[in-house]
mmCIF file of C-alpha atoms in Angstrom:
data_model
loop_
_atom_site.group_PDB
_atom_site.id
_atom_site.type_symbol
_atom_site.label_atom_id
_atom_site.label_comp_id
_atom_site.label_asym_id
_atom_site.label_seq_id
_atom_site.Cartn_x
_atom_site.Cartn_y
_atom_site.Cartn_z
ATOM 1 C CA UNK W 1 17.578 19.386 -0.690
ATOM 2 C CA UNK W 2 17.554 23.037 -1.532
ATOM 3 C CA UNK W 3 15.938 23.865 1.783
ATOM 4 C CA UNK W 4 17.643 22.003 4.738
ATOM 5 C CA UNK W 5 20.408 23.565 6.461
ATOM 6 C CA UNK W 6 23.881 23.558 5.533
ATOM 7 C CA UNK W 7 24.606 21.267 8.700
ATOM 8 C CA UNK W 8 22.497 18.271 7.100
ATOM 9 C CA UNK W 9 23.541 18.939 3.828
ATOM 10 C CA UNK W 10 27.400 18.504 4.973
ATOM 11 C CA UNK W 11 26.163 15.526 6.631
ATOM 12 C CA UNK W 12 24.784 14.232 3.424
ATOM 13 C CA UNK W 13 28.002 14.864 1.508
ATOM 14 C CA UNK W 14 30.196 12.965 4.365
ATOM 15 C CA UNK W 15 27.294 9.972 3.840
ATOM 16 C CA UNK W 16 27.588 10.099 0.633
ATOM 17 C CA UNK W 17 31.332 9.537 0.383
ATOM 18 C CA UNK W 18 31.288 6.638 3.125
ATOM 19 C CA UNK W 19 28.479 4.874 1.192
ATOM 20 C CA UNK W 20 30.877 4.873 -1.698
ATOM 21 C CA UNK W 21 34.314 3.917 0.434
ATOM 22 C CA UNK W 22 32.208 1.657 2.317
ATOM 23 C CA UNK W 23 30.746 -0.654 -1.685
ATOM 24 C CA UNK W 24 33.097 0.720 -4.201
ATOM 25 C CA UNK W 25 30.618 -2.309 -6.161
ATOM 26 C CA UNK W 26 27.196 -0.908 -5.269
ATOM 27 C CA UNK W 27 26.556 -0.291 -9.209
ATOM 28 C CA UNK W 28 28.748 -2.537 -11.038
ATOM 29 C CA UNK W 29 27.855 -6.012 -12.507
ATOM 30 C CA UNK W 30 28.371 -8.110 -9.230
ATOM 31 C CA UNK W 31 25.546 -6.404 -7.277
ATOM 32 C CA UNK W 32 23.384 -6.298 -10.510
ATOM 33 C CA UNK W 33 23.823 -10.146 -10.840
ATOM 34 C CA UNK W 34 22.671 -10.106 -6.946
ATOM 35 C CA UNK W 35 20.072 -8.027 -7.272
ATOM 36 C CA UNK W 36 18.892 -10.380 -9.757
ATOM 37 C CA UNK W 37 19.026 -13.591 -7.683
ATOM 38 C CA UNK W 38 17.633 -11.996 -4.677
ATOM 39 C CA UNK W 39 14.665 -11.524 -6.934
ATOM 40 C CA UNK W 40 14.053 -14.646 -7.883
ATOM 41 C CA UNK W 41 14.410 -16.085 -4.720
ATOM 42 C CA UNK W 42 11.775 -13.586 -3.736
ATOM 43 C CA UNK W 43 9.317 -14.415 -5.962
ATOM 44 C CA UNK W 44 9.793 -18.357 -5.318
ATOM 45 C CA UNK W 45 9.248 -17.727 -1.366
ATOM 46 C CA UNK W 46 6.381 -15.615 -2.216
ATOM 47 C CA UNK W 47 4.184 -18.160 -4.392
ATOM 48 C CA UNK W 48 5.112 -21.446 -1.414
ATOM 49 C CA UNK W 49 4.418 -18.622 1.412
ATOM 50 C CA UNK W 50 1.147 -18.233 -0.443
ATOM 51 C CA UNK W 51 0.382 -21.529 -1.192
ATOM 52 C CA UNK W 52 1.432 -23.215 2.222
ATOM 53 C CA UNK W 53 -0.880 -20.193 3.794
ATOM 54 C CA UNK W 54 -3.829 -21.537 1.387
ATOM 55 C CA UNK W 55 -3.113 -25.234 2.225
ATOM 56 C CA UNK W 56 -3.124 -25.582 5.654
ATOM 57 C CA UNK W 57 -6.122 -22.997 5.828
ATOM 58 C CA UNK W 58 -8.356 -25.207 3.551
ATOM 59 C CA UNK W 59 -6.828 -27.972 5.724
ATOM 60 C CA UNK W 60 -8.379 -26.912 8.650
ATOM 61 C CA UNK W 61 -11.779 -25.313 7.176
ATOM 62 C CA UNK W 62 -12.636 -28.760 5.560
ATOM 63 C CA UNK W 63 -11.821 -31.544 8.079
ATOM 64 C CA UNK W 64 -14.609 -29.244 10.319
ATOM 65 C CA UNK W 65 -18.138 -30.639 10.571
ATOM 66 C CA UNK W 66 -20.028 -27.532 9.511
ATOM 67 C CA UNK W 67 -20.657 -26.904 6.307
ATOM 68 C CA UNK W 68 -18.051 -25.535 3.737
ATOM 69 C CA UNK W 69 -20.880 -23.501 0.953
ATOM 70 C CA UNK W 70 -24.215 -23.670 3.199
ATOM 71 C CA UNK W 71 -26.779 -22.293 1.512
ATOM 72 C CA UNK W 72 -27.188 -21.109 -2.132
ATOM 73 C CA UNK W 73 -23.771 -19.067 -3.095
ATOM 74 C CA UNK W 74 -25.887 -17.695 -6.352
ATOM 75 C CA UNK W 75 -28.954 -16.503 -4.150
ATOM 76 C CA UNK W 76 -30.264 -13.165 -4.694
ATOM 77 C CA UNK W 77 -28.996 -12.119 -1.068
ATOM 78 C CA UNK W 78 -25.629 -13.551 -2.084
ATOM 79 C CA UNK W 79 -25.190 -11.974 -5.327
ATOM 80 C CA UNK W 80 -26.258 -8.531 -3.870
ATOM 81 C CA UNK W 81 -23.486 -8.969 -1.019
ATOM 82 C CA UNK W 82 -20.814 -10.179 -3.962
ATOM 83 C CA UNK W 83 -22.074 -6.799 -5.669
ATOM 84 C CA UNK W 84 -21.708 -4.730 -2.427
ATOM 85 C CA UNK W 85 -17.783 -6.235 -1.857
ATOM 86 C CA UNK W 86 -17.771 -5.299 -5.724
ATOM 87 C CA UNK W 87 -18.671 -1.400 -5.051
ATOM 88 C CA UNK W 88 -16.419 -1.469 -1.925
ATOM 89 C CA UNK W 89 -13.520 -1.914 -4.700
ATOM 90 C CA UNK W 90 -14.973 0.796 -6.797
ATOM 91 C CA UNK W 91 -14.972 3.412 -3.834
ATOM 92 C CA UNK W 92 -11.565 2.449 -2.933
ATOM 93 C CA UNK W 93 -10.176 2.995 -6.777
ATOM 94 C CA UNK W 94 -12.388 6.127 -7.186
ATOM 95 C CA UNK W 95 -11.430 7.829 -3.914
ATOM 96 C CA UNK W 96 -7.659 7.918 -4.962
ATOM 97 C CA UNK W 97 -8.503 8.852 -8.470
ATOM 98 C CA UNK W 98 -10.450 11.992 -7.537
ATOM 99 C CA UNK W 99 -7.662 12.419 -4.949
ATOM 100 C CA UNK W 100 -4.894 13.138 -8.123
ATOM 101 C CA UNK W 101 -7.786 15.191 -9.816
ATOM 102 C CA UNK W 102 -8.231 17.536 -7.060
ATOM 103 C CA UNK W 103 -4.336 17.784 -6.753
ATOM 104 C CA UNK W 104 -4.049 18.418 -10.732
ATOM 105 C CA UNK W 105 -6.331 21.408 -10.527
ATOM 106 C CA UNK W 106 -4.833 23.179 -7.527
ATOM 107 C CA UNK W 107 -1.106 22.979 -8.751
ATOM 108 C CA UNK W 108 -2.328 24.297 -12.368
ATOM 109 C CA UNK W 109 -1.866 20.879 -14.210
ATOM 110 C CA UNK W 110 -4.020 19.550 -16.570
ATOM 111 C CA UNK W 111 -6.578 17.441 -15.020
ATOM 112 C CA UNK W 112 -7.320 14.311 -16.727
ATOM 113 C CA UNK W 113 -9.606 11.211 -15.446
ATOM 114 C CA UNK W 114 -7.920 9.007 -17.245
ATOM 115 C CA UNK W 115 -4.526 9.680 -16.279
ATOM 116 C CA UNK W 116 -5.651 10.039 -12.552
ATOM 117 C CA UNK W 117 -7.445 7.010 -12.298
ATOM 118 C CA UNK W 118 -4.579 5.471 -14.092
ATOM 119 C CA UNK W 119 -2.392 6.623 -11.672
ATOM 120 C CA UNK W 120 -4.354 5.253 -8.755
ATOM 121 C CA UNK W 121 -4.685 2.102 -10.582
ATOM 122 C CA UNK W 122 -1.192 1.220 -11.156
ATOM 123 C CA UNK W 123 0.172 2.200 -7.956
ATOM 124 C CA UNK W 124 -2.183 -0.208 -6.337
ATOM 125 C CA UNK W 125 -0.683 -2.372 -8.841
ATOM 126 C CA UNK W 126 3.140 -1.992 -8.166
ATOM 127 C CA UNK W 127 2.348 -1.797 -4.218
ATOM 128 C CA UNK W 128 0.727 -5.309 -4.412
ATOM 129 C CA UNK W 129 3.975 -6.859 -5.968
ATOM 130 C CA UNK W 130 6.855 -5.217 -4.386
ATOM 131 C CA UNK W 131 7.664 -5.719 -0.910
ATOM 132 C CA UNK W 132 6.433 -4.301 2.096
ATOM 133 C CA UNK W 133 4.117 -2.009 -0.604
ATOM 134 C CA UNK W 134 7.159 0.269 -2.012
ATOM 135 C CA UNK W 135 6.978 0.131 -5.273
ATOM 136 C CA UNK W 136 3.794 2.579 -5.721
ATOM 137 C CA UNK W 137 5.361 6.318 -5.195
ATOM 138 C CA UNK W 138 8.208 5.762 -7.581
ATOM 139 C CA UNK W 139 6.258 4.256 -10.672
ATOM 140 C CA UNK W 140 3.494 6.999 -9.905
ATOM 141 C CA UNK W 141 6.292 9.705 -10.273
ATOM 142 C CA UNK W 142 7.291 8.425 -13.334
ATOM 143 C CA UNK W 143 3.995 7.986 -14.946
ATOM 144 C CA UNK W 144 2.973 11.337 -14.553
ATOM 145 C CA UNK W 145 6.188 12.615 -15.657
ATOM 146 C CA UNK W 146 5.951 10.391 -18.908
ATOM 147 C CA UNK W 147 2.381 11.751 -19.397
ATOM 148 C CA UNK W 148 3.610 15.768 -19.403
ATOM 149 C CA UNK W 149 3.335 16.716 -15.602
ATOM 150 C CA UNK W 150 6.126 18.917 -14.335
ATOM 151 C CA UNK W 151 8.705 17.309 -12.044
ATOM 152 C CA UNK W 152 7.345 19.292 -9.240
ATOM 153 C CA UNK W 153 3.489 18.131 -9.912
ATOM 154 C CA UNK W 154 4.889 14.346 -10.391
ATOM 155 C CA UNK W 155 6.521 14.499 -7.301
ATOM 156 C CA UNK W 156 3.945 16.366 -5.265
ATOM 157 C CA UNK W 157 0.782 14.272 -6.307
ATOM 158 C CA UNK W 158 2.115 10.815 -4.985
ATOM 159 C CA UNK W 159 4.181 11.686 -1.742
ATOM 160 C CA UNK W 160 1.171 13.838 -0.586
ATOM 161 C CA UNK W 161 -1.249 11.063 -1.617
ATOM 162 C CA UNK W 162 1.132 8.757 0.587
ATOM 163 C CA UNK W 163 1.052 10.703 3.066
ATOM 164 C CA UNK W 164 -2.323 10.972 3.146
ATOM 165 C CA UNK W 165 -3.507 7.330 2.884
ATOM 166 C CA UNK W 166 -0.956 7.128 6.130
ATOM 167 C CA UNK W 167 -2.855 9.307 7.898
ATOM 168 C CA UNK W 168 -6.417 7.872 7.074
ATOM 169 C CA UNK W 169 -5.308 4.583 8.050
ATOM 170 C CA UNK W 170 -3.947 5.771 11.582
ATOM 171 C CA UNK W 171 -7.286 7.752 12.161
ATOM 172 C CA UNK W 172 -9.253 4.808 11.478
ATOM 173 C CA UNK W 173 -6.926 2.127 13.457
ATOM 174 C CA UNK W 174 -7.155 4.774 16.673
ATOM 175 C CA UNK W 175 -10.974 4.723 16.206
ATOM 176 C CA UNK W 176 -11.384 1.080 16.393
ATOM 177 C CA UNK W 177 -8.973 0.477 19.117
ATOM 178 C CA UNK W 178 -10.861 3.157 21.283
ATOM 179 C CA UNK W 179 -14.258 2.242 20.426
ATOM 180 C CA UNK W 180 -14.416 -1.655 19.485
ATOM 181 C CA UNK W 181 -11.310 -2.742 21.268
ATOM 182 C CA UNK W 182 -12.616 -6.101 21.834
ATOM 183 C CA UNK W 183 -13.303 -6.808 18.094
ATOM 184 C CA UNK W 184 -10.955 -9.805 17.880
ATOM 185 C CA UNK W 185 -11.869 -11.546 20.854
ATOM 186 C CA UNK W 186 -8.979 -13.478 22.785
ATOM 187 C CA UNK W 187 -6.643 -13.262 19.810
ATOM 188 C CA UNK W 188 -3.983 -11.536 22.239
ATOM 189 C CA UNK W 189 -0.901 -11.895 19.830
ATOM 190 C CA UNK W 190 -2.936 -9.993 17.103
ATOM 191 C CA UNK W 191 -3.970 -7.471 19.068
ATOM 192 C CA UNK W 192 -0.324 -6.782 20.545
ATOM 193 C CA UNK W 193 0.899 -7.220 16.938
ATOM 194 C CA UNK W 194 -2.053 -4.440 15.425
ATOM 195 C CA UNK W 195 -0.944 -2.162 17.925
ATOM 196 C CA UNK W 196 2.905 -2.801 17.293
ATOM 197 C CA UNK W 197 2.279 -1.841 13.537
ATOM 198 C CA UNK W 198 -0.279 1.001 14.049
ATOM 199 C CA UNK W 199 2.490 2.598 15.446
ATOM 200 C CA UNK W 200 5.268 1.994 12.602
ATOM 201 C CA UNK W 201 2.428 2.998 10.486
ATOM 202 C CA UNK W 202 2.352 6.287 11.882
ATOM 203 C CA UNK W 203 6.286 6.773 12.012
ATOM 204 C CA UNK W 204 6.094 7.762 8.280
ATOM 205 C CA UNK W 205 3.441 10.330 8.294
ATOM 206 C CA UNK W 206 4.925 12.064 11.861
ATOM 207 C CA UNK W 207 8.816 11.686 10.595
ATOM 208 C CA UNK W 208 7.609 13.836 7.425
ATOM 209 C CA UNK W 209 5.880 16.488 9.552
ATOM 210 C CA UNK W 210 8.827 16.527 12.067
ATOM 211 C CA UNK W 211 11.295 17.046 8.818
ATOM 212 C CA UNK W 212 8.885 19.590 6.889
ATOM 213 C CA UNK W 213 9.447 21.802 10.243
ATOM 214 C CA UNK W 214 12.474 20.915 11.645
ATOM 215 C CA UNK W 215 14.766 18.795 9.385
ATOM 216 C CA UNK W 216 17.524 18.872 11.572
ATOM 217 C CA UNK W 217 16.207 17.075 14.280
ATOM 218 C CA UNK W 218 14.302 14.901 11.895
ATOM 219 C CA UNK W 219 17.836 13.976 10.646
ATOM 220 C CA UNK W 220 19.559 12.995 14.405
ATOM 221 C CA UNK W 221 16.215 10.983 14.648
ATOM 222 C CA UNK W 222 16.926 8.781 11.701
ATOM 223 C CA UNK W 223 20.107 8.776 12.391
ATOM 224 C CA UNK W 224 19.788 7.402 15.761
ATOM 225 C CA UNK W 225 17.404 4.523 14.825
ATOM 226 C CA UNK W 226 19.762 3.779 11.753
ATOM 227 C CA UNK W 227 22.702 3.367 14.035
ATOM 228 C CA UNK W 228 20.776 1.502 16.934
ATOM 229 C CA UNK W 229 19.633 -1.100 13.605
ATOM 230 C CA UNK W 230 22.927 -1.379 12.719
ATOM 231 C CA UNK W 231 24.060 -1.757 16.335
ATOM 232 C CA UNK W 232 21.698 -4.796 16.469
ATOM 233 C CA UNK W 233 22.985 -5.795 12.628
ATOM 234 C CA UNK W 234 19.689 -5.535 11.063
ATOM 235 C CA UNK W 235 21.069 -2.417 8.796
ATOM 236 C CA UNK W 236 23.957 -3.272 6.837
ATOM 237 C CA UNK W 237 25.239 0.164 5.190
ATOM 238 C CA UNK W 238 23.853 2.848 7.877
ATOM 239 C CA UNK W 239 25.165 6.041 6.183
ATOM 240 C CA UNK W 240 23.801 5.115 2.847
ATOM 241 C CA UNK W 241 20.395 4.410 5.039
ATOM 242 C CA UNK W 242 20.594 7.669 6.743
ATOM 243 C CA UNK W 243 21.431 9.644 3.188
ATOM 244 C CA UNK W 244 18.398 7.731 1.090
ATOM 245 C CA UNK W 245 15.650 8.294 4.701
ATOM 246 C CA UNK W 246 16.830 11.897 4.902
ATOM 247 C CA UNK W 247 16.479 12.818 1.347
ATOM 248 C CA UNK W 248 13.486 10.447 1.071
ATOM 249 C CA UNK W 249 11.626 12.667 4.019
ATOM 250 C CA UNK W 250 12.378 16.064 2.518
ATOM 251 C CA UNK W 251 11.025 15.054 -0.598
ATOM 252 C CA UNK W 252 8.091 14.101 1.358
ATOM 253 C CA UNK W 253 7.749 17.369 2.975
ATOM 254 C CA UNK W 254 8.670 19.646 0.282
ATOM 255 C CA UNK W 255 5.730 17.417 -1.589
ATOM 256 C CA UNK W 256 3.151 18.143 1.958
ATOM 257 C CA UNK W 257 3.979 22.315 1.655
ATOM 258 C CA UNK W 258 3.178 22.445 -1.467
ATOM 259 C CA UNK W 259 -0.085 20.762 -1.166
ATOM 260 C CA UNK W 260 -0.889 22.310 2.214
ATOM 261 C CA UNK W 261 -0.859 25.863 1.080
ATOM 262 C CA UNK W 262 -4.783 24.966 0.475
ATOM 263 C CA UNK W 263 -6.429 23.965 3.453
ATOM 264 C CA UNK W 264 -9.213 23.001 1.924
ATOM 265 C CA UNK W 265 -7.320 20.679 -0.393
ATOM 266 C CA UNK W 266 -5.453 18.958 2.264
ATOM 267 C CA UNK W 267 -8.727 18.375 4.420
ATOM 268 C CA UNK W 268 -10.715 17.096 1.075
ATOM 269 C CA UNK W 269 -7.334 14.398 0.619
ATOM 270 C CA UNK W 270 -7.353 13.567 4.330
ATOM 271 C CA UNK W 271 -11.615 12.898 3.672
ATOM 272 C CA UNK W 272 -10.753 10.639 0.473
ATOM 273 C CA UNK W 273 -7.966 8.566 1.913
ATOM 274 C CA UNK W 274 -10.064 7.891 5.435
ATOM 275 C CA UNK W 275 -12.908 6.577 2.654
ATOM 276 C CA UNK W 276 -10.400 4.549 0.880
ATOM 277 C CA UNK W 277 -9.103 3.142 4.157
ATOM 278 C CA UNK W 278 -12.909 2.605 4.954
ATOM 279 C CA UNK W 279 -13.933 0.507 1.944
ATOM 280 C CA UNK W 280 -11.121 -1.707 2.371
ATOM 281 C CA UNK W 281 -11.924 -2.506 5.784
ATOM 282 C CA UNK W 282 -16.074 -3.017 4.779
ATOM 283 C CA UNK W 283 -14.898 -5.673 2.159
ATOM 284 C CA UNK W 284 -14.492 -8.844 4.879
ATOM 285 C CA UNK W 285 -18.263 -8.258 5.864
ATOM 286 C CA UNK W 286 -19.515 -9.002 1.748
ATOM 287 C CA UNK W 287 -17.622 -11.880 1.355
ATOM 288 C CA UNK W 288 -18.069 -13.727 4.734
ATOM 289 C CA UNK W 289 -21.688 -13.006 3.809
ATOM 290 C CA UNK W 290 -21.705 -13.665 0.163
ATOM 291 C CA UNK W 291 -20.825 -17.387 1.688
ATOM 292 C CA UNK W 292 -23.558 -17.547 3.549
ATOM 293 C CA UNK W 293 -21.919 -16.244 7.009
ATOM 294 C CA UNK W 294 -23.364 -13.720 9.553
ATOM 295 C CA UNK W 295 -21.547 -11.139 11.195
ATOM 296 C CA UNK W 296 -22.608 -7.625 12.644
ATOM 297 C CA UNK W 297 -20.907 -5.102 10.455
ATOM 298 C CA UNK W 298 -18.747 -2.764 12.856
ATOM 299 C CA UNK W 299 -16.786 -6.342 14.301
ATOM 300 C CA UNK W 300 -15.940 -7.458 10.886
ATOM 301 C CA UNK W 301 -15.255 -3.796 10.274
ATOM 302 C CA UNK W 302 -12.972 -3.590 13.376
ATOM 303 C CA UNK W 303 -11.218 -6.677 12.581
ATOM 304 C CA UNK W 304 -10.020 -5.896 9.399
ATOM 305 C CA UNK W 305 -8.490 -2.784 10.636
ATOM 306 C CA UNK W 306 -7.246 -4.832 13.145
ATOM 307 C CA UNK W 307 -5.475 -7.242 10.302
ATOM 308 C CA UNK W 308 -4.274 -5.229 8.717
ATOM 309 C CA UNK W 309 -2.572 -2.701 11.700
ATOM 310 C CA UNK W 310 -1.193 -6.748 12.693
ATOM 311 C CA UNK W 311 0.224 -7.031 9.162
ATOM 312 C CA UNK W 312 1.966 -3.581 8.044
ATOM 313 C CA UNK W 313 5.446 -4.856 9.739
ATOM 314 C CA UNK W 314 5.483 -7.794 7.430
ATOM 315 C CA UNK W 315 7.600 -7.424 4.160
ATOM 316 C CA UNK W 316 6.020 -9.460 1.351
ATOM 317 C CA UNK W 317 4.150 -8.032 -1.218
ATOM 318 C CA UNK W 318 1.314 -7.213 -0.310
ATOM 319 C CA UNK W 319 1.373 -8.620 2.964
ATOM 320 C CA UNK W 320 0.597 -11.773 1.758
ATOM 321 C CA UNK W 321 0.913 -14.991 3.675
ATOM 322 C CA UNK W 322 0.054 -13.127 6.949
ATOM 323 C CA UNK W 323 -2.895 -11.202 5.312
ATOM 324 C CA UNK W 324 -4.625 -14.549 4.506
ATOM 325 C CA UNK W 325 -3.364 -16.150 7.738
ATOM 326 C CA UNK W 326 -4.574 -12.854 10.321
ATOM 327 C CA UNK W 327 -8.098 -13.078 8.536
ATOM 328 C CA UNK W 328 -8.646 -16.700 8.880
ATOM 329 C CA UNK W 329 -7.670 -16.886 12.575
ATOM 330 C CA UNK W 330 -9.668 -13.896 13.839
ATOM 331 C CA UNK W 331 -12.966 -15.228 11.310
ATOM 332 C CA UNK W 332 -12.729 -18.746 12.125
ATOM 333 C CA UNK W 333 -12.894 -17.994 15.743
ATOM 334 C CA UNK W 334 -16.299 -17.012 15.157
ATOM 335 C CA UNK W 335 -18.008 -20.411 14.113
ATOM 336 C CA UNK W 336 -18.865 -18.820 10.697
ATOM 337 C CA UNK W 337 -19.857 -21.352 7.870
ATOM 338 C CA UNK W 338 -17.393 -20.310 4.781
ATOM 339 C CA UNK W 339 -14.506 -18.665 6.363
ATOM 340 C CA UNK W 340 -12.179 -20.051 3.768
ATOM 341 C CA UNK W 341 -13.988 -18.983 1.001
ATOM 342 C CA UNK W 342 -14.767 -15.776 2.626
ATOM 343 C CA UNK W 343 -10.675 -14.971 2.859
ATOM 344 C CA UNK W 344 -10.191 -15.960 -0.808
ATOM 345 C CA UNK W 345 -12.783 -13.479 -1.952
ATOM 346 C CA UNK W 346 -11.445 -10.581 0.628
ATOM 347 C CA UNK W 347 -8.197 -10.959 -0.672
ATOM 348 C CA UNK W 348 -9.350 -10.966 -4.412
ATOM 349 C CA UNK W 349 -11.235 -7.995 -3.645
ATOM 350 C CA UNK W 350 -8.623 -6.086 -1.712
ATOM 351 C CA UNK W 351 -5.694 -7.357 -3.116
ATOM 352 C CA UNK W 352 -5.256 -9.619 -6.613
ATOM 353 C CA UNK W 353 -7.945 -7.985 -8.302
ATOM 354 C CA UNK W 354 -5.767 -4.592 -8.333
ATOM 355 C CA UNK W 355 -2.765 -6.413 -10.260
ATOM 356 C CA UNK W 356 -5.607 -7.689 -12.631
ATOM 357 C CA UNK W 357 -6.275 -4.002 -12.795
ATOM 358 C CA UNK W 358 -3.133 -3.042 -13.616
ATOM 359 C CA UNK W 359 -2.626 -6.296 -16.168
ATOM 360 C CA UNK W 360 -5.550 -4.746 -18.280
ATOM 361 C CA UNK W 361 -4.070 -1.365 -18.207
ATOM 362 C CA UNK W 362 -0.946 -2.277 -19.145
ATOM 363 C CA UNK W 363 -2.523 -4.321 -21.787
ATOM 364 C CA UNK W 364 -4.654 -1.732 -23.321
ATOM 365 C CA UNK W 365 -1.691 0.777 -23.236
ATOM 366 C CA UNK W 366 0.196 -2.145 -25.608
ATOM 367 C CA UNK W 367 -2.816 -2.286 -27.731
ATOM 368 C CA UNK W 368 -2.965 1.782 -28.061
ATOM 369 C CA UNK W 369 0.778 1.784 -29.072
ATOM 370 C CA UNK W 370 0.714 -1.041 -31.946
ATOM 371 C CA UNK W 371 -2.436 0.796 -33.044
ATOM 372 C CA UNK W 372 -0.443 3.740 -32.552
ATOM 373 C CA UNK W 373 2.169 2.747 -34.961
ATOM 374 C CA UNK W 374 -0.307 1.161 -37.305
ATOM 375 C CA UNK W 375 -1.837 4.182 -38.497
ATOM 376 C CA UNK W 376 1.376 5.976 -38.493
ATOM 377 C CA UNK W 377 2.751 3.476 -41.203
ATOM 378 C CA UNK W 378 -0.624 3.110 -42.754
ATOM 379 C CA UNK W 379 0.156 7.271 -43.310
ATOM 380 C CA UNK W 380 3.571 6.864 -44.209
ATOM 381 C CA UNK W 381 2.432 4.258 -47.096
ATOM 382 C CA UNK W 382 0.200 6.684 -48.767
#
């Protein structure tokens, strides 16, 4: 906060106060016991969103004529497109790991596969099962804190890889709409939708630019939006809002200088994170063909960037429920043999298998600590 004028920081303080006039309960017991409940009612609407989304999809794939596995699912052509979806998942994980590596070595850290790819992992992990994906940056943050990177490298690594993977995404999403605008076909409410959330998506990455160069006006722009939500009561405590956006853009942008002091660095992130965004969008065309499907590569391509532009705007974790839903009405349009089975092994691929991921992590990290403490009482003993 160091760096924004006095101006915003006076208008922090004044938030500051209001938030606390304004829920004199915010941290005690009553909003704990909420926060609680909320949370379990989150979770509950998340597994019957998912499962209602998975019903009436099967629903409608099997009372169809064609067939529902046509062909042999363990041919040698399928296997090799199971294997391809596969590698898709391995370009995606290693693009953000060498990402953190190339950030370790320009801020003078000590650079560690492990830890990076780690990292990478577990974000992917904590954005899957918080909503609307927010979960990542924080845990990141505190993970390479806990592992001996400075605050300023913890904080610096994840909020520029954020920004980043923003900015790949829009690059990609302006690319298709330009090129292969007619991906999706006559799916008009998809299309209106992808563009609708192509340009929320790139809200974040422009807000942190506007607020790395001019954080006052990045501030009235917040604040305007904030009061025109609360205005239309969809933001319930607008000067806490404003205080946690502002301070949660200058973070950002303090985080952006530091990486973009090298060039070079900050073109090799933007490179990664358009390759990341890549291989998740090349995963629909392995499984619709692992299943025996046919489509040409740079549709199936376009449509997923399509779904997922549609689906950024939606809050569940990982996007679920309208990530199944998107895919199966754009790929069912097409008369392809398998569709269902096609969406459940795009969204294993792009989706469950990184909270598997982070399950075995988190699981070998137990084992190394009991281990840990083994041998220190097997010491002890003698």
């Amino acid at each position: 906060m160091s760096k924004l004028s006095q101006e915003v920081k006076d208008e922090l303080r004044q938030s500051r106060s209001a938030v606390e006039a304004e829920d004199p309960e915010l941290t005690g017991e009553k909003a704990e016991k909420k926060k609680k409940i909320k949370k379990r009612v989150g979770i509950i609407l998340f597994v019957l969103l998912n499962a209602a989304v998975l019903f009436f999809t099967a629903k409608d794939e099997f009372t169809k004529e064609r067939p529902k596995l046509p062909g042999d699912p363990f041919s040698i052509a399928s296997i090799l497109f199971l294997l391809g979806g596969i590698l898709c998942l391995a370009v995606v994980l290693l693009s953000e790991t060498f990402k953190y590596m190339l950030m370790m070595r320009h801020l003078g850290e000590k650079i560690s596969f492990r830890i990076a790819f780690e990292t990478a992992a577990l974000g992917k992990y904590y954005d899957c099962i918080t909503p609307s994906g927010a979960g990542g940056q924080p845990f990141q943050i505190y993970h390479l804190h806990a592992n001996g990177y400075s605050d300023g490298a913890s904080s610096a690594m994840p909020l520029s890889g954020f920004f980043t993977m923003q900015f790949g995404f829009v690059f990609l999403a302006i690319l298709v709409f330009i090129i292969n605008n007619n991906a999706i076909g006559d799916a008009i409410g998809i299309k209106i939708t992808a563009y609708v959330g192509a340009f929320v998506y790139t809200l974040a990455p422009v807000m942190i630019i506007i607020s790395a160069v001019a954080p006052k006006i990045a501030m009235k722009i917040v604040a305007f939006f904030v009061k025109l939500g609360a205005k239309m009561r969809l933001v319930k405590n607008p000067n806490h809002t404003i205080m946690k956006a502002v301070k949660a853009l200058n973070n950002y942008s303090q985080s952006l200088k530091r990486i973009a002091k090298s060039k070079l660095l900050l073109f090799e992130l933007l490179v990664l994170s358009v390759i990341f965004q890549a291989a998740i969008a090349m995963m629909p065309f392995f499984a619709v063909h692992t299943f025996g499907g046919h489509i040409e590569f740079f549709r199936s391509f376009s449509m997923c960037v399509f779904i997922y532009a549609a689906i950024t705007i939606v809050p569940t974790p990982g996007n679920s429920g309208a990530a199944e839903g998107s895919f199966y009405i754009i790929f069912s349009q097409m008369d392809t043999s398998g569709v269902f089975w096609a969406m459940l092994l795009w969204r294993v691929l792009c989706y469950y298998s990184f909270i598997v991921i982070g399950v075995v992590i988190y699981g070998i990290k137990a084992l190394r600590k009991i281990l840990s403490k083994k041998k220190v009482s097997q010491n002890e003993t003698v």
